[in-house]
mmCIF file of C-alpha atoms in Angstrom:
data_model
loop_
_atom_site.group_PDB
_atom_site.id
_atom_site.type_symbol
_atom_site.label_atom_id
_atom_site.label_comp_id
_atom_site.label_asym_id
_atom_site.label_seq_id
_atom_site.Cartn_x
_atom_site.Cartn_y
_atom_site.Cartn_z
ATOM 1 C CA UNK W 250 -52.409 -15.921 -11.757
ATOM 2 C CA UNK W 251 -52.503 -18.024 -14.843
ATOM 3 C CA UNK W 252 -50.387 -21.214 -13.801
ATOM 4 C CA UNK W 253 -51.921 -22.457 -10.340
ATOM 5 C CA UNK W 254 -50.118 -25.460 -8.192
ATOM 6 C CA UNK W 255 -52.880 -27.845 -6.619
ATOM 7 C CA UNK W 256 -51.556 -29.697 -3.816
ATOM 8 C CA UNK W 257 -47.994 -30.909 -5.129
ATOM 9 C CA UNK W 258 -48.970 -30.829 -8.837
ATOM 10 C CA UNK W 259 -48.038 -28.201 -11.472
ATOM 11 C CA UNK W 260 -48.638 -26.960 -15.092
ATOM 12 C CA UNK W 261 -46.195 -28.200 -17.432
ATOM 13 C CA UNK W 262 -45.742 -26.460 -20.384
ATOM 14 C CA UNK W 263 -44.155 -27.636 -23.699
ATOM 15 C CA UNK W 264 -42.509 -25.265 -25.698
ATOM 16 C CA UNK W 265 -44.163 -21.994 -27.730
ATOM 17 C CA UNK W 266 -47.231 -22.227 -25.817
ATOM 18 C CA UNK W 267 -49.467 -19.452 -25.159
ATOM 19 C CA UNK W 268 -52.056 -18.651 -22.165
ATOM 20 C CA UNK W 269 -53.983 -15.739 -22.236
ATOM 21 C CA UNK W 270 -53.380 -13.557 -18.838
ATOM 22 C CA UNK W 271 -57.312 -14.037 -17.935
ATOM 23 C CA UNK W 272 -57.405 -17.551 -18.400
ATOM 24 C CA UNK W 273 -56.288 -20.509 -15.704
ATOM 25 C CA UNK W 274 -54.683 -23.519 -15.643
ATOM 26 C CA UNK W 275 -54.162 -25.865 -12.543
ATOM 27 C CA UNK W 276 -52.251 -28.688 -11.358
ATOM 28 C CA UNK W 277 -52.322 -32.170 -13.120
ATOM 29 C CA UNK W 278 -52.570 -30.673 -16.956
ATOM 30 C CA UNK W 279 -49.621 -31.090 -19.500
ATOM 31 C CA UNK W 280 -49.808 -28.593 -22.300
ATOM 32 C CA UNK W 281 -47.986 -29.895 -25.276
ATOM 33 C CA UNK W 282 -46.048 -27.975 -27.967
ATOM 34 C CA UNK W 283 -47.736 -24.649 -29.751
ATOM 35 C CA UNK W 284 -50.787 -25.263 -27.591
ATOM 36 C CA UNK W 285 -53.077 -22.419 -27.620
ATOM 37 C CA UNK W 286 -55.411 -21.048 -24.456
ATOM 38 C CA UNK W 287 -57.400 -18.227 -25.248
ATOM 39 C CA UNK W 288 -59.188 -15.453 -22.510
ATOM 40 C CA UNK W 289 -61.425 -16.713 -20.058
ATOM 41 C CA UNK W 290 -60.608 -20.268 -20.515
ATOM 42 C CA UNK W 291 -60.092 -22.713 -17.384
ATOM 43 C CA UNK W 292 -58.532 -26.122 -17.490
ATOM 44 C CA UNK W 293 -58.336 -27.315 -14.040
ATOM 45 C CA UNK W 294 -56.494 -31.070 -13.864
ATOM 46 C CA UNK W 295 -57.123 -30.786 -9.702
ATOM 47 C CA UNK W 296 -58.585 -34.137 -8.936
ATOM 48 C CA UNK W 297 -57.548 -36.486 -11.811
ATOM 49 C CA UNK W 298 -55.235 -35.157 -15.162
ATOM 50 C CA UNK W 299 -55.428 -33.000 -18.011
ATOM 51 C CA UNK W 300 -53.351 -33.883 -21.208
ATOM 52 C CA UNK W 301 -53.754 -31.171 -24.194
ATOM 53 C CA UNK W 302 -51.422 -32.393 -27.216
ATOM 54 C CA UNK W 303 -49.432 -30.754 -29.694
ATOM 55 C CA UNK W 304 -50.622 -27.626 -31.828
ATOM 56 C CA UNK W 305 -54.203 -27.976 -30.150
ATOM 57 C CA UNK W 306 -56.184 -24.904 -29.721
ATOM 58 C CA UNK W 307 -58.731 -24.072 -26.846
ATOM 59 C CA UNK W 308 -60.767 -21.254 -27.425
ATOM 60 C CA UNK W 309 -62.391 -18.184 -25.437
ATOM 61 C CA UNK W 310 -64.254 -19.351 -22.164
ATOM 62 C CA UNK W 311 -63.920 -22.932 -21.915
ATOM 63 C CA UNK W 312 -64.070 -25.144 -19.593
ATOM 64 C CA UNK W 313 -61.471 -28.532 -19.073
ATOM 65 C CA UNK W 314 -62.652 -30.486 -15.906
ATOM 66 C CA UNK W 315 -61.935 -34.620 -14.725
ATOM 67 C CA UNK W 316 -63.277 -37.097 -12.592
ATOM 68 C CA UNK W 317 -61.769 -37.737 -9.421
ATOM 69 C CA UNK W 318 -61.098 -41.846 -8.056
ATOM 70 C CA UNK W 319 -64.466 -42.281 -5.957
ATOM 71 C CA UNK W 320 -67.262 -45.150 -4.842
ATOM 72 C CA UNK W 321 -69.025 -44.283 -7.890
ATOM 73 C CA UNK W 322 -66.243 -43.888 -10.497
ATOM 74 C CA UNK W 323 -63.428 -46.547 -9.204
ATOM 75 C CA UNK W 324 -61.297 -45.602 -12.035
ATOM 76 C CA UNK W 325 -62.180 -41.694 -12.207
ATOM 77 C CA UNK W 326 -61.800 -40.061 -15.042
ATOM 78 C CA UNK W 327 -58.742 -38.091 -16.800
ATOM 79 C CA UNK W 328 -58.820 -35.816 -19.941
ATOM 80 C CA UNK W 329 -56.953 -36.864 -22.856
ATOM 81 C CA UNK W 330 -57.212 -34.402 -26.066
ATOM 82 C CA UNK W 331 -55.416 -34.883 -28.408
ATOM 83 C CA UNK W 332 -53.008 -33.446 -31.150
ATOM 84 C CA UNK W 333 -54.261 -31.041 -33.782
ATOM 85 C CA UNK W 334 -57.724 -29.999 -31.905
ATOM 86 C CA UNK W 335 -59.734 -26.888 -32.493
ATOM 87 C CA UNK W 336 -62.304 -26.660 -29.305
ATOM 88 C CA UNK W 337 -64.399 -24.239 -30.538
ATOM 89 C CA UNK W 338 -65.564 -21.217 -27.938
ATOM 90 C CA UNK W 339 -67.551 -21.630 -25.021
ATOM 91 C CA UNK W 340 -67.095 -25.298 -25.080
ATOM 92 C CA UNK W 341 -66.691 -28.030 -22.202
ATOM 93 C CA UNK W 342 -64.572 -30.872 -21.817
ATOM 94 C CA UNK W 343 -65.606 -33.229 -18.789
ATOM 95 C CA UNK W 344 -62.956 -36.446 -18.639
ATOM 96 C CA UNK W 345 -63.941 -37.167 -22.183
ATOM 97 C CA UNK W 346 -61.147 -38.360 -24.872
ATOM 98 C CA UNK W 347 -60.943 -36.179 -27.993
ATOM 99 C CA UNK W 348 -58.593 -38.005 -31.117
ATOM 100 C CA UNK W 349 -56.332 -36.036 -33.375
ATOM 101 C CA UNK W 350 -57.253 -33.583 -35.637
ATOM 102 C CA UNK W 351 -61.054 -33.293 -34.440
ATOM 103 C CA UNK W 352 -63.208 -30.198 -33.960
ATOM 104 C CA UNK W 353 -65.029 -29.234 -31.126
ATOM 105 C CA UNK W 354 -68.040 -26.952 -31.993
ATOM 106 C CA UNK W 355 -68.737 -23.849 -29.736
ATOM 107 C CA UNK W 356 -71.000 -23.887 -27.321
ATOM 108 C CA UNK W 357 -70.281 -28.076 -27.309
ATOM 109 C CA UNK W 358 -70.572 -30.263 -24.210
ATOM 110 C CA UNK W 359 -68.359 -33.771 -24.377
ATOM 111 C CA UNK W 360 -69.168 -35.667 -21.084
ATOM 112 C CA UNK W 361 -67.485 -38.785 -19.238
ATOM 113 C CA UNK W 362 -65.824 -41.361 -20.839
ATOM 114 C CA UNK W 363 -67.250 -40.280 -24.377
ATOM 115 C CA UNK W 364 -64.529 -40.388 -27.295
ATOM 116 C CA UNK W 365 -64.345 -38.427 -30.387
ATOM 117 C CA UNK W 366 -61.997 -40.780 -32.615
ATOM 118 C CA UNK W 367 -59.532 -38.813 -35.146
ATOM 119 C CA UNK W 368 -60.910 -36.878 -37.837
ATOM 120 C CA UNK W 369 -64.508 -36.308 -36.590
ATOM 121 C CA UNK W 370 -66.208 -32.715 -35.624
ATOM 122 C CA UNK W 371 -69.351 -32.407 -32.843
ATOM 123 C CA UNK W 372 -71.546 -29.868 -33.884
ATOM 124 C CA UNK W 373 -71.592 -26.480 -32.423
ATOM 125 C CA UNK W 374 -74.184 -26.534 -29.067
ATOM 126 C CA UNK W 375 -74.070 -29.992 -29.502
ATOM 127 C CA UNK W 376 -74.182 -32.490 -26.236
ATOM 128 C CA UNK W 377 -72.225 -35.586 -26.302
ATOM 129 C CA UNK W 378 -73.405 -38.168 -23.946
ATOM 130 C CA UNK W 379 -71.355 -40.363 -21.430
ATOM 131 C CA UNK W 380 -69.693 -43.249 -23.115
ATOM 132 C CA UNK W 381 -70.799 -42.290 -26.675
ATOM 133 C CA UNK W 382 -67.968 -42.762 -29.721
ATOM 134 C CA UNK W 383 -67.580 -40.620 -32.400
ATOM 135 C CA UNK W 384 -66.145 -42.637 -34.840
ATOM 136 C CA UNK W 385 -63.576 -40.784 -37.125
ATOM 137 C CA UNK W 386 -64.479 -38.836 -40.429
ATOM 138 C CA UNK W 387 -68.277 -38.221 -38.669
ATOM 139 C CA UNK W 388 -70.089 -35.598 -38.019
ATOM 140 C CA UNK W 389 -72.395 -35.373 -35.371
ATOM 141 C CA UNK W 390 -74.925 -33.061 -34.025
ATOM 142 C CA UNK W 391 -77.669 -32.390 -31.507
ATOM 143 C CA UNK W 392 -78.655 -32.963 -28.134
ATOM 144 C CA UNK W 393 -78.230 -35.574 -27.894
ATOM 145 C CA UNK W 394 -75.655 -35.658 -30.457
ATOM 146 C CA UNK W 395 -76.303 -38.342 -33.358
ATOM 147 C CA UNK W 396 -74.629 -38.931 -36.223
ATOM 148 C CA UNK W 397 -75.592 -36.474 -39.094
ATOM 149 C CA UNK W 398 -73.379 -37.708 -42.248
ATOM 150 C CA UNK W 399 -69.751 -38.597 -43.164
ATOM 151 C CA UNK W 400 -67.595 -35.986 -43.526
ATOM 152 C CA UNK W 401 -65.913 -34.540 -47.302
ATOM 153 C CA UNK W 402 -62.695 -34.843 -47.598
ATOM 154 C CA UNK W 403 -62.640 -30.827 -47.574
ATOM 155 C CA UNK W 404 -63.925 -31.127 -44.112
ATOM 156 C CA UNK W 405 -61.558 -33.544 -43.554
ATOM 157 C CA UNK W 406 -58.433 -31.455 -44.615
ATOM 158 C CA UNK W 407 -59.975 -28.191 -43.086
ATOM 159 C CA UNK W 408 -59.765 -29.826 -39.374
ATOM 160 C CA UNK W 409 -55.723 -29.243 -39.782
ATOM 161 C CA UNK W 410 -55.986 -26.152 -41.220
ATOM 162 C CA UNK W 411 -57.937 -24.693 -38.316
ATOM 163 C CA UNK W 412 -55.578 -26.176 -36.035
ATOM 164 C CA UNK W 413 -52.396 -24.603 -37.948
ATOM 165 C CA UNK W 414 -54.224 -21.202 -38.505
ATOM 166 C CA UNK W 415 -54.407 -21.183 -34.036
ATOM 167 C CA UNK W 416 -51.088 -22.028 -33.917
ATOM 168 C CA UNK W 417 -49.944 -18.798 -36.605
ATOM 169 C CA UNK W 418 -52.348 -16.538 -34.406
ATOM 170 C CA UNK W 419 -51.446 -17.532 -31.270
ATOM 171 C CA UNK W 420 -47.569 -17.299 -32.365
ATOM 172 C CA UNK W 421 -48.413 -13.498 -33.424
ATOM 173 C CA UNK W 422 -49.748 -13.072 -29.916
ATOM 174 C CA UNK W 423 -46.279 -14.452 -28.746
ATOM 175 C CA UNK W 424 -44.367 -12.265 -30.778
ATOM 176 C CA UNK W 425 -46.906 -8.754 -29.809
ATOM 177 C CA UNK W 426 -46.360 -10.006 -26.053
ATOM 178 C CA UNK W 427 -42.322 -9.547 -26.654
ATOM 179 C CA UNK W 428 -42.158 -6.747 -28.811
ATOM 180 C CA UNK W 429 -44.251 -4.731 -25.940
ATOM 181 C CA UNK W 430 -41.471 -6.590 -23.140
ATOM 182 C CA UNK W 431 -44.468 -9.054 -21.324
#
């Protein structure tokens, strides 16, 4: 089952989005227009919410997690990703905040109440430490993840691109999926 209810929450999908059959998404997650979730990939809003915006992309065997409202984290923590995001394979998301147009590098770790602003990438493998900012147009790598350099203005435009190219591919995927009557 790819849509899964937790306790009176549900999935809600925008329009033109695509799940892969063998990945999951559960209960307090929004999924915004042309959003993209590729095989293997689990994004489960149970305890606190999951927001994935517009034309954002999450690739092959991630994983999307939150903070629930405790002793130790009063406030909890939700997920907010923005629009225009590539999150690059094999990456996880832990009630982080990720700006428009950023990338997420594979293999990439983003923990609690850390913040990539707009227009910045995290290195693939890279680890992202609670509360740290990205500020926007940065690169940063490592773990943990520092800043490396500024990025080009090639870099720049190319965060967009990757985000449109997900949105033609997974829009082929839509089209395969009714052509064969899925």
């Amino acid at each position: 089952m790819t849509l899964r209810a937790y306790l009176e929450h549900y999935p809600s999908l925008g329009e033109r989005v695509f799940i892969d059959d063998t990945a999951l998404v559960i209960g307090q997650t929004e999924l915004a227009d042309d959003v993209s979730v590729w095989p293997m990939t689990v994004i489960r809003g149970d305890v606190n919410r999951i927001s994935i915006g517009t034309k954002t992309n999450i690739q092959d065997n991630c994983v999307l997690h939150v903070t629930h409202v405790g002793p130790y984290t009063p406030d909890g923590g939700a997920l907010m990703i923005g629009n225009h995001v590539t999150v690059g394979h094999g990456a996880i998301l832990h009630a982080c905040r990720i700006g428009d147009s950023c990338l997420v590098g594979m293999g990439a770790r983003i923990l609690d109440k850390a913040v990539m602003q707009p227009y910045s990438m995290l290195g693939a493998g890279s680890v992202l430490t609670p509360g740290k900012v990205i500020p926007s147009g940065e690169l940063w790598v490592g773990n943990p993840a520092v800043k490396r350099r500024d990025l080009s203005v090639k870099e720049r435009q190319s965060l967009d691109y990757s985000a449109q190219h997900y949105v033609t591919l997974k829009d082929r995927y839509l089209t395969q999926a009714l052509e064969d009557g899925i």
